[in-house]
Amino acid sequence: MNILWAFIVGGAICVIGQLLIDLTKLTPARILVLFVVAGCILGGFGWYDKLVEFAGAGASIPLPGFGNLLARGVKKAVDERGFLGVITGGFTAMAGGVTVAVVFGYLAALISSPKHKK
C-alpha cells in the first residue's frame, strides 16, 4: 500500500507541475523555484513532514521534498548554533544530495561521448 500512495502523491506533484507548464506562462525554472519554496514553507510549518510520513518517497524525492530538507536543516542548525544556523543549516542539509548529483554527473560525462553541434 505504501508504494501505491507514493505513486499517487508523487504523480499528483508531477501533475501540478505539468498543469503549471500548460496553463500558465511560468518558465520551468520559475516552477522549479516555486516547488522548492513551497516545500520549504510547508516544511517550516511541519506540514510537509506529515506528507512524507504518509507517502514516503513519493513526497520526499520531488522538488518540494528538497525544500522540506532545507527547512529541516535550517531548523536543526538554528537549534544547535543560533542565528548562524540560518545561514549554514541549508548548506549542511543539502550537501549529501548535491555531492551525489555532482559525482554521478561527472561519471556520466566520463562514460558518455558528447557530440559537438555543427
PDB file of C-alpha atoms in Angstrom:
ATOM      1  CA  MET A   1       0.000   0.000   0.000  1.00  0.00           C
ATOM      2  CA  ASN A   2       2.960   2.331   0.682  1.00  0.00           C
ATOM      3  CA  ILE A   3       4.075   2.025  -2.928  1.00  0.00           C
ATOM      4  CA  LEU A   4       0.612   2.969  -4.170  1.00  0.00           C
ATOM      5  CA  TRP A   5       0.463   6.114  -2.004  1.00  0.00           C
ATOM      6  CA  ALA A   6       3.995   7.078  -3.032  1.00  0.00           C
ATOM      7  CA  PHE A   7       2.959   6.737  -6.680  1.00  0.00           C
ATOM      8  CA  ILE A   8      -0.250   8.728  -6.201  1.00  0.00           C
ATOM      9  CA  VAL A   9       1.342  11.587  -4.236  1.00  0.00           C
ATOM     10  CA  GLY A  10       4.435  11.779  -6.454  1.00  0.00           C
ATOM     11  CA  GLY A  11       2.216  11.663  -9.526  1.00  0.00           C
ATOM     12  CA  ALA A  12      -0.006  14.420  -8.135  1.00  0.00           C
ATOM     13  CA  ILE A  13       3.045  16.642  -7.611  1.00  0.00           C
ATOM     14  CA  CYS A  14       4.063  15.978 -11.216  1.00  0.00           C
ATOM     15  CA  VAL A  15       0.536  16.714 -12.454  1.00  0.00           C
ATOM     16  CA  ILE A  16       0.612  20.067 -10.643  1.00  0.00           C
ATOM     17  CA  GLY A  17       3.914  20.862 -12.351  1.00  0.00           C
ATOM     18  CA  GLN A  18       2.568  19.879 -15.759  1.00  0.00           C
ATOM     19  CA  LEU A  19      -0.557  21.980 -15.249  1.00  0.00           C
ATOM     20  CA  LEU A  20       1.605  24.954 -14.308  1.00  0.00           C
ATOM     21  CA  ILE A  21       3.598  24.481 -17.519  1.00  0.00           C
ATOM     22  CA  ASP A  22       0.489  24.069 -19.703  1.00  0.00           C
ATOM     23  CA  LEU A  23      -1.848  26.643 -18.177  1.00  0.00           C
ATOM     24  CA  THR A  24       0.470  29.467 -17.145  1.00  0.00           C
ATOM     25  CA  LYS A  25       3.263  31.438 -18.730  1.00  0.00           C
ATOM     26  CA  LEU A  26       5.680  30.414 -15.977  1.00  0.00           C
ATOM     27  CA  THR A  27       9.037  29.146 -17.188  1.00  0.00           C
ATOM     28  CA  PRO A  28      10.243  25.740 -15.998  1.00  0.00           C
ATOM     29  CA  ALA A  29      12.910  27.462 -13.895  1.00  0.00           C
ATOM     30  CA  ARG A  30      10.278  29.512 -12.084  1.00  0.00           C
ATOM     31  CA  ILE A  31       8.162  26.423 -11.497  1.00  0.00           C
ATOM     32  CA  LEU A  32      11.223  24.665 -10.053  1.00  0.00           C
ATOM     33  CA  VAL A  33      11.793  27.572  -7.670  1.00  0.00           C
ATOM     34  CA  LEU A  34       8.087  27.630  -6.800  1.00  0.00           C
ATOM     35  CA  PHE A  35       8.155  23.946  -5.858  1.00  0.00           C
ATOM     36  CA  VAL A  36      11.296  24.284  -3.731  1.00  0.00           C
ATOM     37  CA  VAL A  37       9.957  27.367  -1.934  1.00  0.00           C
ATOM     38  CA  ALA A  38       6.572  25.702  -1.381  1.00  0.00           C
ATOM     39  CA  GLY A  39       8.305  22.663   0.114  1.00  0.00           C
ATOM     40  CA  CYS A  40      10.413  24.932   2.287  1.00  0.00           C
ATOM     41  CA  ILE A  41       7.388  26.847   3.569  1.00  0.00           C
ATOM     42  CA  LEU A  42       5.336  23.693   4.163  1.00  0.00           C
ATOM     43  CA  GLY A  43       8.361  22.096   5.837  1.00  0.00           C
ATOM     44  CA  GLY A  44       8.873  25.150   8.011  1.00  0.00           C
ATOM     45  CA  PHE A  45       5.359  24.744   9.401  1.00  0.00           C
ATOM     46  CA  GLY A  46       5.874  20.976   9.784  1.00  0.00           C
ATOM     47  CA  TRP A  47       3.131  20.084   7.309  1.00  0.00           C
ATOM     48  CA  TYR A  48       5.341  18.536   4.637  1.00  0.00           C
ATOM     49  CA  ASP A  49       6.818  16.070   7.142  1.00  0.00           C
ATOM     50  CA  LYS A  50       3.329  14.638   7.631  1.00  0.00           C
ATOM     51  CA  LEU A  51       3.013  14.162   3.880  1.00  0.00           C
ATOM     52  CA  VAL A  52       6.423  12.435   3.801  1.00  0.00           C
ATOM     53  CA  GLU A  53       5.305  10.089   6.612  1.00  0.00           C
ATOM     54  CA  PHE A  54       2.190   9.252   4.593  1.00  0.00           C
ATOM     55  CA  ALA A  55       3.652   8.986   1.076  1.00  0.00           C
ATOM     56  CA  GLY A  56       7.323   8.195   1.716  1.00  0.00           C
ATOM     57  CA  ALA A  57       9.478   8.597  -1.387  1.00  0.00           C
ATOM     58  CA  GLY A  58       6.516   9.956  -3.343  1.00  0.00           C
ATOM     59  CA  ALA A  59       6.817  13.136  -1.287  1.00  0.00           C
ATOM     60  CA  SER A  60      10.493  13.195  -0.309  1.00  0.00           C
ATOM     61  CA  ILE A  61      12.023  12.721  -3.776  1.00  0.00           C
ATOM     62  CA  PRO A  62      10.323  15.518  -5.816  1.00  0.00           C
ATOM     63  CA  LEU A  63      11.382  19.166  -5.603  1.00  0.00           C
ATOM     64  CA  PRO A  64       9.164  20.133  -2.657  1.00  0.00           C
ATOM     65  CA  GLY A  65      10.986  17.415  -0.718  1.00  0.00           C
ATOM     66  CA  PHE A  66      14.250  19.267  -1.372  1.00  0.00           C
ATOM     67  CA  GLY A  67      12.698  22.445   0.024  1.00  0.00           C
ATOM     68  CA  ASN A  68      11.499  20.498   3.055  1.00  0.00           C
ATOM     69  CA  LEU A  69      15.019  19.160   3.556  1.00  0.00           C
ATOM     70  CA  LEU A  70      16.382  22.712   3.515  1.00  0.00           C
ATOM     71  CA  ALA A  71      13.787  23.846   6.075  1.00  0.00           C
ATOM     72  CA  ARG A  72      14.594  20.916   8.372  1.00  0.00           C
ATOM     73  CA  GLY A  73      18.311  21.643   8.083  1.00  0.00           C
ATOM     74  CA  VAL A  74      17.819  25.292   8.983  1.00  0.00           C
ATOM     75  CA  LYS A  75      15.574  24.412  11.948  1.00  0.00           C
ATOM     76  CA  LYS A  76      18.123  21.948  13.288  1.00  0.00           C
ATOM     77  CA  ALA A  77      21.062  24.313  12.789  1.00  0.00           C
ATOM     78  CA  VAL A  78      19.237  27.210  14.467  1.00  0.00           C
ATOM     79  CA  ASP A  79      18.530  24.981  17.475  1.00  0.00           C
ATOM     80  CA  GLU A  80      22.217  23.980  17.651  1.00  0.00           C
ATOM     81  CA  ARG A  81      24.061  27.171  16.613  1.00  0.00           C
ATOM     82  CA  GLY A  82      21.583  30.010  16.995  1.00  0.00           C
ATOM     83  CA  PHE A  83      21.316  32.710  14.340  1.00  0.00           C
ATOM     84  CA  LEU A  84      24.355  31.398  12.413  1.00  0.00           C
ATOM     85  CA  GLY A  85      22.289  28.269  11.692  1.00  0.00           C
ATOM     86  CA  VAL A  86      20.031  30.325   9.402  1.00  0.00           C
ATOM     87  CA  ILE A  87      22.964  30.614   7.002  1.00  0.00           C
ATOM     88  CA  THR A  88      24.656  27.235   7.463  1.00  0.00           C
ATOM     89  CA  GLY A  89      21.707  24.884   8.026  1.00  0.00           C
ATOM     90  CA  GLY A  90      20.513  24.675   4.429  1.00  0.00           C
ATOM     91  CA  PHE A  91      24.016  24.038   3.099  1.00  0.00           C
ATOM     92  CA  THR A  92      24.659  21.287   5.628  1.00  0.00           C
ATOM     93  CA  ALA A  93      21.325  19.598   4.891  1.00  0.00           C
ATOM     94  CA  MET A  94      21.736  19.595   1.118  1.00  0.00           C
ATOM     95  CA  ALA A  95      25.440  18.740   0.972  1.00  0.00           C
ATOM     96  CA  GLY A  96      24.924  14.992   0.558  1.00  0.00           C
ATOM     97  CA  GLY A  97      22.391  15.279  -2.258  1.00  0.00           C
ATOM     98  CA  VAL A  98      24.395  17.866  -4.165  1.00  0.00           C
ATOM     99  CA  THR A  99      27.577  15.808  -3.791  1.00  0.00           C
ATOM    100  CA  VAL A 100      25.873  12.705  -5.176  1.00  0.00           C
ATOM    101  CA  ALA A 101      24.470  14.698  -8.116  1.00  0.00           C
ATOM    102  CA  VAL A 102      27.896  16.154  -8.958  1.00  0.00           C
ATOM    103  CA  VAL A 103      29.701  12.805  -8.660  1.00  0.00           C
ATOM    104  CA  PHE A 104      27.202  10.897 -10.804  1.00  0.00           C
ATOM    105  CA  GLY A 105      27.042  13.761 -13.313  1.00  0.00           C
ATOM    106  CA  TYR A 106      30.820  13.602 -13.604  1.00  0.00           C
ATOM    107  CA  LEU A 107      30.767   9.804 -14.024  1.00  0.00           C
ATOM    108  CA  ALA A 108      28.088  10.111 -16.721  1.00  0.00           C
ATOM    109  CA  ALA A 109      30.253  12.670 -18.509  1.00  0.00           C
ATOM    110  CA  LEU A 110      33.216  10.293 -18.404  1.00  0.00           C
ATOM    111  CA  ILE A 111      31.207   7.363 -19.764  1.00  0.00           C
ATOM    112  CA  SER A 112      29.320   9.196 -22.497  1.00  0.00           C
ATOM    113  CA  SER A 113      30.835  10.657 -25.622  1.00  0.00           C
ATOM    114  CA  PRO A 114      29.269  14.027 -26.361  1.00  0.00           C
ATOM    115  CA  LYS A 115      28.957  15.126 -29.954  1.00  0.00           C
ATOM    116  CA  HIS A 116      29.678  18.689 -30.985  1.00  0.00           C
ATOM    117  CA  LYS A 117      26.981  20.696 -32.721  1.00  0.00           C
ATOM    118  CA  LYS A 118      27.787  21.846 -36.220  1.00  0.00           C
TER     119      LYS A 118
END
